[in-house]
Tab-separated table of C-alpha atoms in Angstrom:
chain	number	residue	atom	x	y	z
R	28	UNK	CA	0.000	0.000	0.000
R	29	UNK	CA	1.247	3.359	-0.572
R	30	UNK	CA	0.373	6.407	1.198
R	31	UNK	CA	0.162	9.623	-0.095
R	32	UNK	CA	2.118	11.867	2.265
R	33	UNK	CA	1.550	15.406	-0.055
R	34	UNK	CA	-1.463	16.593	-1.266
R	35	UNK	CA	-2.070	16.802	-5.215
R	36	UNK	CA	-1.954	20.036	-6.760
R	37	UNK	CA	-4.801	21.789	-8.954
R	38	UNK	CA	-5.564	21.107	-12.063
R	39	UNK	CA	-6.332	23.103	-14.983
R	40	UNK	CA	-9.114	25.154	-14.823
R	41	UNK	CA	-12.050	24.139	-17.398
R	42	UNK	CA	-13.158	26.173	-20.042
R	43	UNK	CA	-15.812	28.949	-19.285
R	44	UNK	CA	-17.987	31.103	-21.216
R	45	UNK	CA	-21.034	33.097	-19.976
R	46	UNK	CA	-23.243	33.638	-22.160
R	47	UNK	CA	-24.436	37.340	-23.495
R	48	UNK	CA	-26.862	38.820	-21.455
R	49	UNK	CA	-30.108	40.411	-22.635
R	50	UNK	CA	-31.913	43.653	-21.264
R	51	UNK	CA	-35.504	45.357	-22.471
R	52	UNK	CA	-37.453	47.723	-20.893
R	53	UNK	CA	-41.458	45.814	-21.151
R	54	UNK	CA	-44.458	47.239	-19.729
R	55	UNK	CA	-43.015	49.342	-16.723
R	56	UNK	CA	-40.485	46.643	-15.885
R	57	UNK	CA	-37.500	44.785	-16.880
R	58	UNK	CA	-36.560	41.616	-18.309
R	59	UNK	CA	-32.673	40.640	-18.489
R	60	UNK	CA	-32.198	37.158	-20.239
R	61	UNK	CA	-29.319	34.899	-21.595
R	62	UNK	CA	-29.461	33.188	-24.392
R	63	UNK	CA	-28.681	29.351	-24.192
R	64	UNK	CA	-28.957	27.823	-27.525
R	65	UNK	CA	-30.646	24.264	-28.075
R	66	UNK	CA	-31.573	24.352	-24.570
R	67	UNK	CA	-34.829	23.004	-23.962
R	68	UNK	CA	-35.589	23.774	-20.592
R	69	UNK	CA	-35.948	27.299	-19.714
R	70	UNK	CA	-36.137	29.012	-16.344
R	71	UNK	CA	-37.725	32.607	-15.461
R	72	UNK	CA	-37.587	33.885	-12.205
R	73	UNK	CA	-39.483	37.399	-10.999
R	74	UNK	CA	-37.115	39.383	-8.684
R	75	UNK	CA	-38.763	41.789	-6.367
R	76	UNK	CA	-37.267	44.543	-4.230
R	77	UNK	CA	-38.946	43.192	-1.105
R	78	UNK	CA	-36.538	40.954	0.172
R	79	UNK	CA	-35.912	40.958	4.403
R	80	UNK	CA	-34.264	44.085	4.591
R	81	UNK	CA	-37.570	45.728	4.124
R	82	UNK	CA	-39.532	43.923	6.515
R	83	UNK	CA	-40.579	46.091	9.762
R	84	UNK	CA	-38.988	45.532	13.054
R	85	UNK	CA	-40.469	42.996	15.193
R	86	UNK	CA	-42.152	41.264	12.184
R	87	UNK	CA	-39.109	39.322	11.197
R	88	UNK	CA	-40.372	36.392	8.657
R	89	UNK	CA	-43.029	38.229	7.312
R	90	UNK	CA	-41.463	37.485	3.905
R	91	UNK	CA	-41.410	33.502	4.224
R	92	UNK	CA	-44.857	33.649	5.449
R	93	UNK	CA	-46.239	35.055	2.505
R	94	UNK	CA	-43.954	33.230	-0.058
R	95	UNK	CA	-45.996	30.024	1.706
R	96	UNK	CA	-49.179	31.808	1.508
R	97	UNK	CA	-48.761	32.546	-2.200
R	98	UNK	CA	-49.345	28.214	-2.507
R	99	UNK	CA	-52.526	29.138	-1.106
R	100	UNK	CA	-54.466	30.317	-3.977
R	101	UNK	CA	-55.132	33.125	-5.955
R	102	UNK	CA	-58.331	35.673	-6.621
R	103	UNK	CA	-58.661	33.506	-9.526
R	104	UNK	CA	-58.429	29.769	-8.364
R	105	UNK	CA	-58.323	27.678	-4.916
R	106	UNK	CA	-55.742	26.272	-3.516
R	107	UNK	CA	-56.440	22.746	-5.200
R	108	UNK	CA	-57.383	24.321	-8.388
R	109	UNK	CA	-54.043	26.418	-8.539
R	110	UNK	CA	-51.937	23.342	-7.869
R	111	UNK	CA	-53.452	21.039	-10.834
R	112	UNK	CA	-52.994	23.943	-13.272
R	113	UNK	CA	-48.932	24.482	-12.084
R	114	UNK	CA	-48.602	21.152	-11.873
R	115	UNK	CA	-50.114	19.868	-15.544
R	116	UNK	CA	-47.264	22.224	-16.924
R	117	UNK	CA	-44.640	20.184	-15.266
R	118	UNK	CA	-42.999	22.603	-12.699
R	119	UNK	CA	-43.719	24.165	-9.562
R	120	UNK	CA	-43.575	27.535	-7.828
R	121	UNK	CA	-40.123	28.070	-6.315
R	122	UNK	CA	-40.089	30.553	-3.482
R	123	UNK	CA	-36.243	32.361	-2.436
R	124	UNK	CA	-35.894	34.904	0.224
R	125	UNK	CA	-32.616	36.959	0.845
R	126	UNK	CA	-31.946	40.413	2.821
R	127	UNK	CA	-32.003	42.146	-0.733
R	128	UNK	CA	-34.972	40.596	-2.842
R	129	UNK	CA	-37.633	38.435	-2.978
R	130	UNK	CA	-38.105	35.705	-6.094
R	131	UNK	CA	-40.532	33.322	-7.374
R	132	UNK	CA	-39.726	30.974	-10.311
R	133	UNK	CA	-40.507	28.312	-12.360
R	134	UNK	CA	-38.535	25.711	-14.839
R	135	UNK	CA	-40.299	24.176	-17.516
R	136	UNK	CA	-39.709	22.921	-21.017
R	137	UNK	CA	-39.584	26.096	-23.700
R	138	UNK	CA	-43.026	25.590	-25.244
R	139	UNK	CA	-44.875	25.626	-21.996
R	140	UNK	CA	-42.892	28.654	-20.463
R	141	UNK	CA	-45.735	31.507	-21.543
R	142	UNK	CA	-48.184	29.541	-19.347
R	143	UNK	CA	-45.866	29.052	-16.680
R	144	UNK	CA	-45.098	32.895	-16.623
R	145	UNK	CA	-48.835	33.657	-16.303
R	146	UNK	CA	-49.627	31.224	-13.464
R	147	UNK	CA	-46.511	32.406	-11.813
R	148	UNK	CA	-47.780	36.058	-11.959
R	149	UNK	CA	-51.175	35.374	-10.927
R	150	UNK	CA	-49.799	33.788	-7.958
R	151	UNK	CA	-47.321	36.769	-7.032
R	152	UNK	CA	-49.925	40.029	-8.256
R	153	UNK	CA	-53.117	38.141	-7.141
R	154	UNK	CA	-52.647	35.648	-3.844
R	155	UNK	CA	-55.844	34.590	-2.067
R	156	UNK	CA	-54.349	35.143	0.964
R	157	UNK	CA	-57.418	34.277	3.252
R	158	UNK	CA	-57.308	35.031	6.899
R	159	UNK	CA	-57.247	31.944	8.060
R	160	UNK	CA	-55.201	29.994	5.557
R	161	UNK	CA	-52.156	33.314	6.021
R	162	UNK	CA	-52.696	32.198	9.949
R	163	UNK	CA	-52.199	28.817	9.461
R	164	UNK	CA	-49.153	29.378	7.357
R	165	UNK	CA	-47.939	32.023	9.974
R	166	UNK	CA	-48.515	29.021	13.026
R	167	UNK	CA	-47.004	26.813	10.619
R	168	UNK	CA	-43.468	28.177	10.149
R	169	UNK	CA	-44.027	29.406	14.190
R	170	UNK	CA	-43.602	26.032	14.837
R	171	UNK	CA	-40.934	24.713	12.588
R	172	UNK	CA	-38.492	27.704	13.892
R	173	UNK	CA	-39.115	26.455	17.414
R	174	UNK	CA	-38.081	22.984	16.674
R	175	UNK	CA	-35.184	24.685	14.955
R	176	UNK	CA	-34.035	26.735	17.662
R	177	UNK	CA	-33.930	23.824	20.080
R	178	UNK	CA	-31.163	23.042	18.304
R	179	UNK	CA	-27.198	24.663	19.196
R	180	UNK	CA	-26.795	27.462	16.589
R	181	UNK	CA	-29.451	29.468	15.431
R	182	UNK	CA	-29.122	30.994	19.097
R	183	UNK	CA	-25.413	31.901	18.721
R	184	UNK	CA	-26.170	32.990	15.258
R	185	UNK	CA	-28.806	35.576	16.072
R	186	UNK	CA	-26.829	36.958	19.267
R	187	UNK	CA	-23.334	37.322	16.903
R	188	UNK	CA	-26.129	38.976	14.149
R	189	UNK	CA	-26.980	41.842	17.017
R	190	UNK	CA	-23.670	42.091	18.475
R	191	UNK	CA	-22.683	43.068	14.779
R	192	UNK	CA	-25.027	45.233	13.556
R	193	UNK	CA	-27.736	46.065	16.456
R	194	UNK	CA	-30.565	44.279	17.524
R	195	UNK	CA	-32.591	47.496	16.452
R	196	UNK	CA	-32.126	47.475	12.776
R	197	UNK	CA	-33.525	44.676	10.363
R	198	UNK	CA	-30.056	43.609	9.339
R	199	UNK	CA	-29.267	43.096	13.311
R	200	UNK	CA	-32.049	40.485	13.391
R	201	UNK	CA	-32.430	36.479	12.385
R	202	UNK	CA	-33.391	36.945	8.311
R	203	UNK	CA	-35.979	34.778	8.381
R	204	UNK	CA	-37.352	35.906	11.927
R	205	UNK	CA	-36.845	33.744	14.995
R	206	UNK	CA	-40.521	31.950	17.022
R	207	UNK	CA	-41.824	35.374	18.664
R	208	UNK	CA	-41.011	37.298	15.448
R	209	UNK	CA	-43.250	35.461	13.459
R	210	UNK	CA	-45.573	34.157	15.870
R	211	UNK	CA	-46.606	38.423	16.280
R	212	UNK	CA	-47.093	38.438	12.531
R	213	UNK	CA	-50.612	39.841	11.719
R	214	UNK	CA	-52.507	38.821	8.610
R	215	UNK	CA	-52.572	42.935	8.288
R	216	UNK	CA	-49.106	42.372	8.169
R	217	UNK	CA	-49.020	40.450	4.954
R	218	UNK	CA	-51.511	42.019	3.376
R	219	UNK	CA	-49.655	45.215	3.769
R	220	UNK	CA	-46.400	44.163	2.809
R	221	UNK	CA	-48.150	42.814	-0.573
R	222	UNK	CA	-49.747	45.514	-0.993
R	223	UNK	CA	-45.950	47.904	-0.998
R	224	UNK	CA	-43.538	45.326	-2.121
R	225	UNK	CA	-45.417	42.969	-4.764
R	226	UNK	CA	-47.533	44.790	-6.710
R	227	UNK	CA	-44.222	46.887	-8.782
R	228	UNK	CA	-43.078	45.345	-11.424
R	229	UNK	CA	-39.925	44.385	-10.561
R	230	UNK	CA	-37.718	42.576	-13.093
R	231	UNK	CA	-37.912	38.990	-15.078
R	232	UNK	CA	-34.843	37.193	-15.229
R	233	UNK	CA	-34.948	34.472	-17.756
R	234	UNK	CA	-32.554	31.476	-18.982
R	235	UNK	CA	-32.756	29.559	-22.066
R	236	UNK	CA	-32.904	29.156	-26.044
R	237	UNK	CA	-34.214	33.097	-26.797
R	238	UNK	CA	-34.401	32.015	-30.484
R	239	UNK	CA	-37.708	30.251	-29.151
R	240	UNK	CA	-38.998	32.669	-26.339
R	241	UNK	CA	-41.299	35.955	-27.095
R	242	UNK	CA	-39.183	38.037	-24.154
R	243	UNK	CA	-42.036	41.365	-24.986
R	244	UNK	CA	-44.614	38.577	-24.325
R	245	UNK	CA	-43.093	37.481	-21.104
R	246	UNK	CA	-42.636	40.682	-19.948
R	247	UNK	CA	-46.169	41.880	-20.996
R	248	UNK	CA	-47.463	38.571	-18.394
R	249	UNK	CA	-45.228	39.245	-15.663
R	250	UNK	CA	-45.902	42.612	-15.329
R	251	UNK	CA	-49.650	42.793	-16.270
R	252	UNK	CA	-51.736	44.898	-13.362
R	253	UNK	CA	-48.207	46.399	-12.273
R	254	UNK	CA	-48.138	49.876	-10.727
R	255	UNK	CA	-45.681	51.818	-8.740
R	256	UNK	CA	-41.689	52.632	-10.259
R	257	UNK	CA	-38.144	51.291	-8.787
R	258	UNK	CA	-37.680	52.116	-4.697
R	259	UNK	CA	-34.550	54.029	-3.509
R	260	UNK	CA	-32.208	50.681	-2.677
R	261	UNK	CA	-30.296	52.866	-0.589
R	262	UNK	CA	-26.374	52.850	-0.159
R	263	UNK	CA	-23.921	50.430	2.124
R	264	UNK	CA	-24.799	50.895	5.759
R	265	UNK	CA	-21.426	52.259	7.269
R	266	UNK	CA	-20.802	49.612	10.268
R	267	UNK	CA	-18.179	50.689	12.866
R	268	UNK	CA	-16.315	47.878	14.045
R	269	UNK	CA	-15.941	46.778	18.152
R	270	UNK	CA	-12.454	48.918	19.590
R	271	UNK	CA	-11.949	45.757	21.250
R	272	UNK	CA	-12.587	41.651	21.112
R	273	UNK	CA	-15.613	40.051	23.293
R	274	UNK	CA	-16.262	37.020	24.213
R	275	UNK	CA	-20.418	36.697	24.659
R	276	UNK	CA	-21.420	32.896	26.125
R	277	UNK	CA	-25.086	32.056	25.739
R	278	UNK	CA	-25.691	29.743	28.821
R	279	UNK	CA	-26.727	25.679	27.493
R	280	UNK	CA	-26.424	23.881	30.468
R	281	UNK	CA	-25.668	20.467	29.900
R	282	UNK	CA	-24.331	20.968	26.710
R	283	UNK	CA	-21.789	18.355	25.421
R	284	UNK	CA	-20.624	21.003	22.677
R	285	UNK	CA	-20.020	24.656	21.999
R	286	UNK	CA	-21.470	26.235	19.254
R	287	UNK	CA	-18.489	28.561	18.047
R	288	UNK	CA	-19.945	31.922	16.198
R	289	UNK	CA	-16.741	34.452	15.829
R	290	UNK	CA	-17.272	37.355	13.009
R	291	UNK	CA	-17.244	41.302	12.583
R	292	UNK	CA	-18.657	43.440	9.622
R	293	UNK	CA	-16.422	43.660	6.448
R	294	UNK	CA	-17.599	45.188	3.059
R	295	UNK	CA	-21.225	44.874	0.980
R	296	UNK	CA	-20.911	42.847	-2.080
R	297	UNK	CA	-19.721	45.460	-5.153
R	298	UNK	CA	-17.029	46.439	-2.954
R	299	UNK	CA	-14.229	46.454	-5.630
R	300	UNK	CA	-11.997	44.457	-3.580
R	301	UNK	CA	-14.722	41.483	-3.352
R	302	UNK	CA	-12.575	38.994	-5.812
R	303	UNK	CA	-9.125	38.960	-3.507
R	304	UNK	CA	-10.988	38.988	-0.364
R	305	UNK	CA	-12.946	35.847	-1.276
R	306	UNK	CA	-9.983	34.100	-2.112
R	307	UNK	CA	-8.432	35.719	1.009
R	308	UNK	CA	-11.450	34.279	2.910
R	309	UNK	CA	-11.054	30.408	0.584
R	310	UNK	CA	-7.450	30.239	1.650
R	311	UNK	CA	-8.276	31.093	5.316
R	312	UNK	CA	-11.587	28.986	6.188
R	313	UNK	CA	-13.682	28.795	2.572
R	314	UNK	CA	-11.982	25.328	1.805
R	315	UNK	CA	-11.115	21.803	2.993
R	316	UNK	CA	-8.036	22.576	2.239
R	317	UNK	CA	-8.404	25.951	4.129
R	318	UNK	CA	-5.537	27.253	7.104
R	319	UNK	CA	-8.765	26.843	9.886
R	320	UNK	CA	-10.028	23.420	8.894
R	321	UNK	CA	-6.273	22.334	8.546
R	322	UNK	CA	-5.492	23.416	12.187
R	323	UNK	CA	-8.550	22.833	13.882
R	324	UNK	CA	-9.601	19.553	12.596
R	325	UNK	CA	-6.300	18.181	11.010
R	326	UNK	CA	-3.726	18.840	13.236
R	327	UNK	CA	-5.748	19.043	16.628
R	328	UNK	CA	-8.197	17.321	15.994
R	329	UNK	CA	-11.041	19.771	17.832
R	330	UNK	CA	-13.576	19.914	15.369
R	331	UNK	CA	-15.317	17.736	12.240
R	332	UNK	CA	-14.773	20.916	10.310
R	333	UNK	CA	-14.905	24.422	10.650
R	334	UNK	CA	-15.366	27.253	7.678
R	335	UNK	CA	-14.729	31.057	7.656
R	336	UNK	CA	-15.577	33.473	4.854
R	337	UNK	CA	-17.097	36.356	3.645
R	338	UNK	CA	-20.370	36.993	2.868
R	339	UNK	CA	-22.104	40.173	1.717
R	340	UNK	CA	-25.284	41.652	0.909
R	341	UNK	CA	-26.285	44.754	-1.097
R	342	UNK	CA	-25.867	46.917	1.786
R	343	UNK	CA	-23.428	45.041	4.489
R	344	UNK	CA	-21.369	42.518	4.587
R	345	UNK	CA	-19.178	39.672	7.687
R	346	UNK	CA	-16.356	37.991	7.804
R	347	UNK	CA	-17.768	34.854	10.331
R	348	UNK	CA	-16.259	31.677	11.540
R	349	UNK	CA	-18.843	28.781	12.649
R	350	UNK	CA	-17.973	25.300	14.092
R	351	UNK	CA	-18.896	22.980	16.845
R	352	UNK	CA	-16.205	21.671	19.206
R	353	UNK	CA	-16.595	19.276	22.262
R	354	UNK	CA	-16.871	21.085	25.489
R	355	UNK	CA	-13.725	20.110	26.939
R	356	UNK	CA	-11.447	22.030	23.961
R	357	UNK	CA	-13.506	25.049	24.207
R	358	UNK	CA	-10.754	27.707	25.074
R	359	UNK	CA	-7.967	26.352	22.919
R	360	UNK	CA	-9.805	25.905	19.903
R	361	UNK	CA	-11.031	29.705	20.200
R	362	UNK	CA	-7.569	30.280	21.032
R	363	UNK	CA	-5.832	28.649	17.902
R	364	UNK	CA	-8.973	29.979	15.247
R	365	UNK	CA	-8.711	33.453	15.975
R	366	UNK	CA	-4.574	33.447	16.098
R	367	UNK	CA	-4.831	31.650	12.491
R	368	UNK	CA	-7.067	35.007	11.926
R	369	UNK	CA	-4.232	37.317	13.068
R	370	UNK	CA	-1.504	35.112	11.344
R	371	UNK	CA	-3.634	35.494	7.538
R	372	UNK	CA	-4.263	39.456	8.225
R	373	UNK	CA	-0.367	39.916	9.325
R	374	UNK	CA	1.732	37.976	7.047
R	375	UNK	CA	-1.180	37.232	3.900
R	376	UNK	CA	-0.977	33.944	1.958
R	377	UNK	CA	1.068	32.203	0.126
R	378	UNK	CA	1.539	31.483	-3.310
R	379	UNK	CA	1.115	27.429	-3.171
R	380	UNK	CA	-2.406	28.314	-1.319
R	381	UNK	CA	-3.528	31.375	-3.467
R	382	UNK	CA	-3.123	28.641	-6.754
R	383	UNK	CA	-5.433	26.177	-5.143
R	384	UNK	CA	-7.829	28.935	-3.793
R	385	UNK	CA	-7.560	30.351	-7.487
R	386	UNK	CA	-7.897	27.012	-9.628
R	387	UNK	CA	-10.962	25.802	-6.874
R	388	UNK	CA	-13.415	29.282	-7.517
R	389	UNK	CA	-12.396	29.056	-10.916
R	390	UNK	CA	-13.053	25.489	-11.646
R	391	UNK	CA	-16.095	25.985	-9.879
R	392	UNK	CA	-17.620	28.798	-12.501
R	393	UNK	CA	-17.201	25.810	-15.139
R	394	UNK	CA	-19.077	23.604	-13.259
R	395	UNK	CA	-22.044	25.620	-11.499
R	396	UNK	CA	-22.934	27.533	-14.228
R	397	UNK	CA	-24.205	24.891	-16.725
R	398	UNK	CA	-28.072	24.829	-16.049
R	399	UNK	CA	-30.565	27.329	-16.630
R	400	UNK	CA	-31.522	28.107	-13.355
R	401	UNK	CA	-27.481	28.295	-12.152
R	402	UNK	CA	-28.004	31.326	-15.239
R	403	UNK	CA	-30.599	32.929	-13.887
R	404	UNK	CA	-28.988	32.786	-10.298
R	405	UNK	CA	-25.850	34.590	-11.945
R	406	UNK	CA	-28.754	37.088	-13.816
R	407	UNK	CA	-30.161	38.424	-10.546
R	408	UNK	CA	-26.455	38.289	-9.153
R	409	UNK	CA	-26.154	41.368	-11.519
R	410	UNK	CA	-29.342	42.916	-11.269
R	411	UNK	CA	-29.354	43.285	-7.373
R	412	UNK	CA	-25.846	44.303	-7.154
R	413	UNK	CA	-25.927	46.745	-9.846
R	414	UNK	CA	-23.038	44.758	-11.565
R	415	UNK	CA	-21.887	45.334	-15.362
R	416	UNK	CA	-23.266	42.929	-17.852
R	417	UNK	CA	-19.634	41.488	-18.545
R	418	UNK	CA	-19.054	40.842	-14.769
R	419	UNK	CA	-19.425	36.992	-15.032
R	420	UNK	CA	-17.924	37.000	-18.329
R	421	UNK	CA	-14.671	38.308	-16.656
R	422	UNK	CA	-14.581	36.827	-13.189
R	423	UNK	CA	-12.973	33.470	-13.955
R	424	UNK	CA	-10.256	35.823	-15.399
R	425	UNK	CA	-10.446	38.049	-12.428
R	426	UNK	CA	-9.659	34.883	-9.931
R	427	UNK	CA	-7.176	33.575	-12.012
R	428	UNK	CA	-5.298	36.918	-11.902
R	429	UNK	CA	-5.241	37.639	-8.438
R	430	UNK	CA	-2.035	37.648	-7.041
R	431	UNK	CA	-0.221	36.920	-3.754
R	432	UNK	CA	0.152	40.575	-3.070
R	433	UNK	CA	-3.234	41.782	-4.127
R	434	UNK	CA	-4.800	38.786	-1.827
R	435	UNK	CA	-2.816	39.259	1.038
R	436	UNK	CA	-3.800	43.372	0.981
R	437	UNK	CA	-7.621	42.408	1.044
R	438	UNK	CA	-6.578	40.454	4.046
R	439	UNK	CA	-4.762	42.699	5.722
R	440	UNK	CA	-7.599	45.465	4.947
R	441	UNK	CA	-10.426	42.953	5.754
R	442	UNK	CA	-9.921	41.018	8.165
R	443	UNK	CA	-9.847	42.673	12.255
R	444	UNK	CA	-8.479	39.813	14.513
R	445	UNK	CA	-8.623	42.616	17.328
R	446	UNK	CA	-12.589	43.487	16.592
R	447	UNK	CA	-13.622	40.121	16.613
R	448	UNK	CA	-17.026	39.073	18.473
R	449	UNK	CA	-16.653	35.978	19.697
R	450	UNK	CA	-20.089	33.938	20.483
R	451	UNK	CA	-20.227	30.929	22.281
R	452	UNK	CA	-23.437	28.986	23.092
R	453	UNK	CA	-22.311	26.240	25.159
R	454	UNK	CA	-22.018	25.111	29.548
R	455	UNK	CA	-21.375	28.185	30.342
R	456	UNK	CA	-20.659	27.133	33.994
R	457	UNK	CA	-17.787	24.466	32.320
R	458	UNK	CA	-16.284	26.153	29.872
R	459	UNK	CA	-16.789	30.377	31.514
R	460	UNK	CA	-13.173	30.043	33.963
R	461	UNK	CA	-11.043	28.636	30.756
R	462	UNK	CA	-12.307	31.319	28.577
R	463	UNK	CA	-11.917	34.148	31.096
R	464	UNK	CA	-7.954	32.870	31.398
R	465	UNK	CA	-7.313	32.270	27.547
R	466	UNK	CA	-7.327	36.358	27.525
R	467	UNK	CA	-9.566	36.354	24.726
R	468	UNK	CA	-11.444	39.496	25.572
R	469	UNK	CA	-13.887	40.622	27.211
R	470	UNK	CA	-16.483	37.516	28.368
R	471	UNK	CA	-19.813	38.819	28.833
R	472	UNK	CA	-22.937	36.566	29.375
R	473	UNK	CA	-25.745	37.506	27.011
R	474	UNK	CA	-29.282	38.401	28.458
R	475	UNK	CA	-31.634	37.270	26.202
């Protein structure tokens, strides 16, 4: 038997092309399409500006309870009728929810897409949403977040949210609500929020073979009964970051594990230093092959993996750490992931990690981006970011590009091993002494 003792090095990166994109102005809205020839599948998706940053304080979820209420029904049909109709065509109703925009799509073969694009409208502009079937949904989804947060994580997730960016803003709260947020959701609520975010047009993103789709026609469906122009998206909130580390433990008692949770803000996603700080981030904790999961699970053994990156929004962005370690290595595994933090934003990377962080992103445009609805994803990548038409065309080259001294800046600007907030949701009466002496920071016990 022979054992490997040295990992293999990357390959060759696999040929890329995105495809053009597409833009018309149709009926008050926008469609922006790419054009995959002798495809027969096609996907379009309707992107809305009412994603969770626009939900209201204290009514956290109120987006995911009404993208289940629009399976509900419409002014048109019942819920049984609506489902035979979406159904016969082949597809479904796919619901997504992020802090920037709210979308509904369908995939279906070419020749039924027309259809599709009605029913999927008529759903969106026209939802039933009866009292009791929007309460049902709201007790519904009540429920499965409880079950959820009886779990380690969501906890340490929300409390390293609010220590970030302040439990009083949206973006300081859970995205899709925690149980009391949604539980105090009104069917006023909904109706409202309907009412401002879903009735403007918005824009249709569509994938496929353009040579057989009427885009004027689409458009004309999607937007039929529209009213109301583009909102103000507003600019990148302007987070200060923490003069100082904390360490915040939310009590478990008779936890076996900590739930590590150890982040601050960094930039929003058109930042123009977003391509070296994600390989900064792939190189650091993005990877397998990454410095954290290396140290922590590799060499010590602490953890069954642990990942670091960054991830950004229209408006905000965090650099965050998450992993689970056994109680008992609580301290030192804190201890050695936020040195590996200070080691990356000191002294950068190297030039044998920067060419697998480089060949991995790379090699990953070539093989994500090969459906239709990986094409649309990339399509609304560049319509909520406000990102130029060529962007995906030019980001394998972008990655490949980057160099040691261009990735190791980005770290050294991005990353703030000294305004870290570490969250730990774990036995706090086991593990409170060892963090206290590791000389972390500050360890504060969080009040819920």
């Amino acid at each position: 038997m022979t054992l490997i003792t040295t990992r293999p090095g990357p390959g060759a990166a696999r040929p890329y092309r995105f495809p053009q994109v597409v833009r018309r102005a149709v009926a008050g809205g926008q469609v922006v399409a790419a054009h995959l020839p002798g495809q027969n599948l096609a996907v379009a998706l309707l992107l809305l500006d009412g994603g969770a940053g626009r939900e209201p304080v204290g009514k956290e979820g109120l987006g995911a309870v009404l993208a289940k209420a629009l399976e509900e029904g419409t002014a048109q049909r019942d819920a049984t009728a609506y489902a035979l109709a979406i159904e016969a065509l082949g597809t479904e109703l796919v619901t997504g929810l992020d802090w920037d925009s709210f979308q509904v799509s369908v995939q279906v073969p070419v020749d039924r897409l027309s259809a599709a694009v009605e029913l999927l409208a008529e759903a969106v502009r026209t939802p039933k949403l009866d009292p009791a079937d929007v309460r049902r949904v709201r007790d519904d989804e009540a429920t499965a977040l409880r079950m959820d947060w009886a779990n380690p994580g969501p906890r340490a997730d929300a409390v390293l949210r609010a220590e970030l960016f302040g439990a009083e803003n949206r973006w300081g709260r859970p995205m899709y609500g925690d149980p009391e947020s949604v539980a105090a959701i009104e069917v006023d609520d909904v109706t409202v929020f309907h009412s401002e975010w879903f009735i403007r047009p918005g824009t249709l993103v569509v994938a496929g073979d353009l040579d057989r789709i009427d885009l004027d026609a689409l458009g004309a469906a999607a937007f039929a009964g529209t009213a109301g122009g583009p909102v103000e998206k507003g600019g990148p909130i302007e987070v200060a970051l923490p003069d100082r580390r904390r360490v915040i433990l939310v009590d478990r008692p008779g936890s076996v594990q900590s739930t590590l949770r150890i982040g601050h803000p960094s930039p929003h996603r058109a930042h123009p230093d977003h391509v070296p700080m994600t390989l900064a981030g792939t190189v650091l904790g993005g990877a397998f092959t990454s410095r954290l999961n290396h140290l922590i699970r590799e060499v010590h053994g602490y953890t069954y993996g642990i990942r670091g990156d960054f991830a950004s929004s229209r408006r905000f962005g965090r650099f965050a750490i998450s992993s689970g370690v056994q109680t008992a290595v609580t301290a030192p595994a804190l201890v050695e992931a936020v040195g590996e933090v200070s080691r990356t934003q000191l002294t950068g990377v190297t030039e044998d990690e920067l060419a697998v962080a480089r060949s991995w992103r790379a090699g990953q445009l070539s093989v994500e981006l090969q459906t239709p609805r990986a094409i649309v994803s990339a399509l609304t990548t560049l319509v909520v970011h406000d990102l130029p038409d060529d962007y995906h065309a030019r980001l394998r080259e972008a990655l490949l590009a980057a160099d040691v001294d261009q990735v190791s800046a980005a770290a050294a600007a991005h990353l703030h091993p000294e305004s870290l907030t570490v969250v730990v949701e774990g036995d706090s009466a086991l593990i409170r002494d060892e963090l206290v002496a590791a000389g972390l920071g500050d360890v504060l016990d969080h009040t819920p």
